[in-house]
Coordinates of C-alpha atoms and ligand atoms in Angstrom, one line a residue:
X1 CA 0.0 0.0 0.0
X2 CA 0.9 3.3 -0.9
X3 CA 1.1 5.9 2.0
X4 CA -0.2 9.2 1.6
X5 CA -0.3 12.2 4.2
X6 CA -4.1 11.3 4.9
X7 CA -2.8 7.7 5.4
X8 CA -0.7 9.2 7.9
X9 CA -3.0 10.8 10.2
X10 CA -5.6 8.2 10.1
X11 CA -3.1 5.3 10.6
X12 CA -1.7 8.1 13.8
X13 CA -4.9 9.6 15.5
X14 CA -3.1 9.5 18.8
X15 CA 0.2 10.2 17.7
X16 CA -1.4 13.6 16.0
X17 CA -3.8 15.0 18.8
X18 CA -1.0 14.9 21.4
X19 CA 1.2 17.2 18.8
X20 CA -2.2 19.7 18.3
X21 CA -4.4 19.7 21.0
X22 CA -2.0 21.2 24.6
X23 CA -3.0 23.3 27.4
X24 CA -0.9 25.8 25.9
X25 CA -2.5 26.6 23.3
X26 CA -5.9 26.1 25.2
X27 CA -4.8 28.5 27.4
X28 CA -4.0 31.3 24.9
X29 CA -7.5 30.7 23.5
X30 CA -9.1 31.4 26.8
X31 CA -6.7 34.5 27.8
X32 CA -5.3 32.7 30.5
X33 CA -1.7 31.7 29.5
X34 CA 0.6 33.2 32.0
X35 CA 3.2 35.9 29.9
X36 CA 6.3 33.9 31.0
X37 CA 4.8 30.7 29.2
X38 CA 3.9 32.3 26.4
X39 CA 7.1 34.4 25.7
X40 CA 9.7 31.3 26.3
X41 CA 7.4 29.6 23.5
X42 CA 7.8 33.2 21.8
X43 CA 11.6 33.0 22.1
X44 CA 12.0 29.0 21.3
X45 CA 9.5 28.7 18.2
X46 CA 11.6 31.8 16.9
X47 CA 15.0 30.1 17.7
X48 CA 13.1 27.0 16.2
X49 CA 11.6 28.7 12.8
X50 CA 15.5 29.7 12.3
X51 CA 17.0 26.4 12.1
X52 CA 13.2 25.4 10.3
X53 CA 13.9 27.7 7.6
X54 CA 17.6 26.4 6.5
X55 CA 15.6 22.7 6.5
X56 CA 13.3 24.2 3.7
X57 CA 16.0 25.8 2.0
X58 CA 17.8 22.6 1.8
X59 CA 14.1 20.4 1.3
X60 CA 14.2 22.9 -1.5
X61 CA 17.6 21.9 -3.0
X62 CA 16.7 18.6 -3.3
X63 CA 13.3 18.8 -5.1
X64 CA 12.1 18.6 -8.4
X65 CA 11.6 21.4 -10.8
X66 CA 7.9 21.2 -10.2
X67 CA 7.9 22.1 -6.4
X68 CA 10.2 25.0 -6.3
X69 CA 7.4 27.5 -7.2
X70 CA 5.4 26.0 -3.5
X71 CA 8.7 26.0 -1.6
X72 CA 10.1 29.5 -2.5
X73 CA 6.3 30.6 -1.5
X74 CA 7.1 29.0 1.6
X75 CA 10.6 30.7 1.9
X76 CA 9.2 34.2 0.8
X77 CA 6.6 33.8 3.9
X78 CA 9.6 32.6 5.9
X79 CA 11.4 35.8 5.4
X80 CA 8.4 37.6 6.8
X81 CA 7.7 35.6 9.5
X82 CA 11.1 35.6 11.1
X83 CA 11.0 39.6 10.9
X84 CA 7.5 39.4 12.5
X85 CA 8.9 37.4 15.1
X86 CA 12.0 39.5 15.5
X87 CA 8.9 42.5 16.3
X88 CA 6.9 40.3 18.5
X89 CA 10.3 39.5 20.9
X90 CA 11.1 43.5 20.6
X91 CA 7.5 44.7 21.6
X92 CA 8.0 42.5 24.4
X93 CA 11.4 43.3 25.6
X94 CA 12.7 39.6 25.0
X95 CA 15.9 38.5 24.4
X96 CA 16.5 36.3 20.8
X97 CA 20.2 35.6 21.6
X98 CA 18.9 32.9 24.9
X99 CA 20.2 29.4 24.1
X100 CA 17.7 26.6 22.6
X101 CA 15.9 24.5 25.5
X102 CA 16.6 21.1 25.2
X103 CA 14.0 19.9 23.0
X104 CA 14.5 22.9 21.0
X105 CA 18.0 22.2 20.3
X106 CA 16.9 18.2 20.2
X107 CA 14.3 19.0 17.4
X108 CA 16.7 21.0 15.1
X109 CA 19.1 18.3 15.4
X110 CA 16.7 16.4 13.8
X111 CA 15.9 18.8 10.5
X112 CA 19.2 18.7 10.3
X113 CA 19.6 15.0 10.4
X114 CA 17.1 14.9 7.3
X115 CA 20.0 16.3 5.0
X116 CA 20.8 13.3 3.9
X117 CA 17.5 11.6 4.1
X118 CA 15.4 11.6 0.4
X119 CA 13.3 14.1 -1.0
X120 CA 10.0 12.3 -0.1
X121 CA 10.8 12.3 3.5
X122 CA 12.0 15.7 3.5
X123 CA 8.9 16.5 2.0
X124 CA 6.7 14.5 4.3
X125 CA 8.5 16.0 7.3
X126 CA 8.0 19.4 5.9
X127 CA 4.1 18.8 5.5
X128 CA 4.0 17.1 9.2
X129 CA 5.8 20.3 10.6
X130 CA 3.7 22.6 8.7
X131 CA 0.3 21.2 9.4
X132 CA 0.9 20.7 13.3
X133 CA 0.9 24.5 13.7
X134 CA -1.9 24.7 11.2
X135 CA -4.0 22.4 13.0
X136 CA -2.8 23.5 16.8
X137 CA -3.3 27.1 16.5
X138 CA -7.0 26.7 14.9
X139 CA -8.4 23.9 16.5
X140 CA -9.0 26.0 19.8
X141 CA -11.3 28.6 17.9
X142 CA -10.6 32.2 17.9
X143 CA -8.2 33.7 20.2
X144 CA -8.4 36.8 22.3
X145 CA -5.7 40.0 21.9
X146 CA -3.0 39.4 21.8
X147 CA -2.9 36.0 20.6
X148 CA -5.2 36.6 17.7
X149 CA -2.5 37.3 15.2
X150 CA -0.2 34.0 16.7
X151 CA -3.7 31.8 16.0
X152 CA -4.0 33.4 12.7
X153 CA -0.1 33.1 11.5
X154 CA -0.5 29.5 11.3
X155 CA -4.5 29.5 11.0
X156 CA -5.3 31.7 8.3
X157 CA -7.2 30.1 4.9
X158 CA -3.7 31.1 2.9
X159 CA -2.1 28.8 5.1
X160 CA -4.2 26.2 5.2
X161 CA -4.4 26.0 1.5
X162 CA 0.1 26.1 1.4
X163 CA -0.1 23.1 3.9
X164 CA -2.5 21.5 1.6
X165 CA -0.1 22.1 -1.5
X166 CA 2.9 20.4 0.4
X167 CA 0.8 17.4 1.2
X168 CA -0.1 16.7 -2.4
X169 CA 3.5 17.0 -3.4
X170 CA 4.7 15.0 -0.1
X171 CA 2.2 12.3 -2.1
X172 CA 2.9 13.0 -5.4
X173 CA 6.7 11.7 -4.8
X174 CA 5.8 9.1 -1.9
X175 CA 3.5 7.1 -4.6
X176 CA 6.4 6.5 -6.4
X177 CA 8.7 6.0 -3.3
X178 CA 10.5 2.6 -2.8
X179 CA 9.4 1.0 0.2
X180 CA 12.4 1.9 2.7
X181 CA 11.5 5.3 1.6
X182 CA 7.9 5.1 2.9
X183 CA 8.9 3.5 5.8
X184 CA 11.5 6.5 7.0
X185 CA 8.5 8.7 5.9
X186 CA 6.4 7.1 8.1
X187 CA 9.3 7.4 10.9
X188 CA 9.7 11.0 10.3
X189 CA 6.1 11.8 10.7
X190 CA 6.2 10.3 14.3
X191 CA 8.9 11.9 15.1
X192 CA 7.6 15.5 14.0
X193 CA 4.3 14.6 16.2
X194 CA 6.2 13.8 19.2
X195 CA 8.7 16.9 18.5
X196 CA 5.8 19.1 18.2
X197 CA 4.1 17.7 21.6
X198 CA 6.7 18.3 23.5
X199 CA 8.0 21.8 22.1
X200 CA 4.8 22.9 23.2
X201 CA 5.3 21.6 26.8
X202 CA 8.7 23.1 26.9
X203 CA 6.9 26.4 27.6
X204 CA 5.8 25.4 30.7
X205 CA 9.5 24.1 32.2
X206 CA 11.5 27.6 32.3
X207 CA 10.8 31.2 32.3
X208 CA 12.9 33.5 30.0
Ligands
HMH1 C1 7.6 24.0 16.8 N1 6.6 23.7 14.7 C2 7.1 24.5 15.5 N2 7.2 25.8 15.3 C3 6.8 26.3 14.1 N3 6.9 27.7 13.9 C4 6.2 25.5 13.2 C5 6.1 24.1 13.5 C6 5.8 26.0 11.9 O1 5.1 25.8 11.1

C-alpha cells in the first residue's frame, strides 16, 4: 500500500492529537496563559523557525523542478515571518540571543539530520511540521488580543491551503517512493508529532 499524508493521520490519531491539541494553546484561546509561558514559547519557536527555515531551503535543494514554485512561497513567507517574530520579541522586551531549551535544540538536530534523508521524506517531514501548527493554533477557535494574530499566522485560509499544496507533493513523490523510503516517511512523521508535543510543553519548564 501506498502511504499518503491522509494515510498518515488516520493510521496516527493518537500520535497527531497529542502534537495539536496542549493546554498551551488552550490557554491562549481562553486569555489565560501566563506571559512567562507564552514568551519562552515566543523566544523558542523563533529560535526553532531559524533552524526550520535552513531545513526548507535545503528540502528545496533537493526537489524537483515542479515544487520549487510552492517551496520559494514557503521561503518568501519565511522571510516575513522571522521579521514578524523578531517584532513580536522587541515589543515584548525579550531577548532572541537565549540558548535553545533542550527539546529545541533536540528538534533542530533532527531537520538537520534529514540532509541526507530523500526528497520524499523531507517533504513529508516538511508537510507534518507545517500542518501541526496549522492544525494546533486553529483547533481551539478564535483567540483573544494578543494571541489573535499567533492563532491566525499558522491558521489563516492562505495557510491552510500552502499546507495542503505540500501534502499533495509529499504524495505526489511518496506514490512512487521505494518501500524503505515510505517506511522512513512514516518514521519521520512520528517523530515530528512527538517533537511538536513536547515543544509545546517546553513552555511550561523555564521562564525567559
Ligand atoms: C515547533 N513547529 C514548531 N514551530 C513552528 N513555527 C512550526 C512548526 C511552523 O510551522
Amino acid at each position: 500500500m501506498v502511504l499518503t499524508c491522509e494515510g498518515l493521520l488516520s493510521t496516527y490519531p493518537e500520535a497527531w492529537q497529542a502534537a495539536t491539541v496542549h493546554p498551551f494553546l488552550t490557554q491562549c484561546q481562553q486569555g489565560t496563559i501566563r506571559p512567562a509561558q507564552f514568551n519562552t514559547w515566543l523566544v523558542q519557536d523563533y529560535l526553532f523557525v531559524t533552524q526550520f527555515t535552513r531545513f526548507v531551503g535545503r528540502t528545496l535543494a533537493a526537489a524537483p523542478d515542479e515544487h520549487l514554485d510552492i517551496l520559494l512561497s514557503g521561503l518568501n513567507a519565511l522571510q516575513d515571518e522571522l521579521n514578524w517574530f523578531r517584532e513580536k520579541a522587541a515589543e515584548r522586551s525579550l531577548d532572541l540571543s537565549t540558548p535553545r531549551q533542550m527539546t529545541c535544540q533536540i528538534y533542530c538536530e533532527f531537520m538537520g539530520s534529514l540532509v541526507n534523508a530523500p526528497y520524499a521524506v523531507q517533504a513529508t517531514a516538511l508537510w507534518a511540521i507545517e500542518y501541526a501548527y496549522n492544525q494546533g493554533w486553529q483547533l481551539p477557535g478564535p483567540m483573544p488580543a494578543p494571541y489573535t494574530e499567533f492563532a491566525d499566522r499558522w491558521g489563516n485560509p492562505g495557510f491552510t491551503d500552502y499546507v495542503k499544496l505540500l501534502a499533495n507533493q509529499a504524495d505526489t513523490v511518496l506514490a512512487i517512493a521505494p518501500p524503505g523510503e515510505q517506511a522512513a516517511a512514516e518514521t519521520a512523521f512520528l517523530r515530528v508529532a512527538a517533537l511538536e508535543k513536547d515543544f509545546w510543553q517546553m513552555a511550561y519548564n523555564a521562564a525567559v
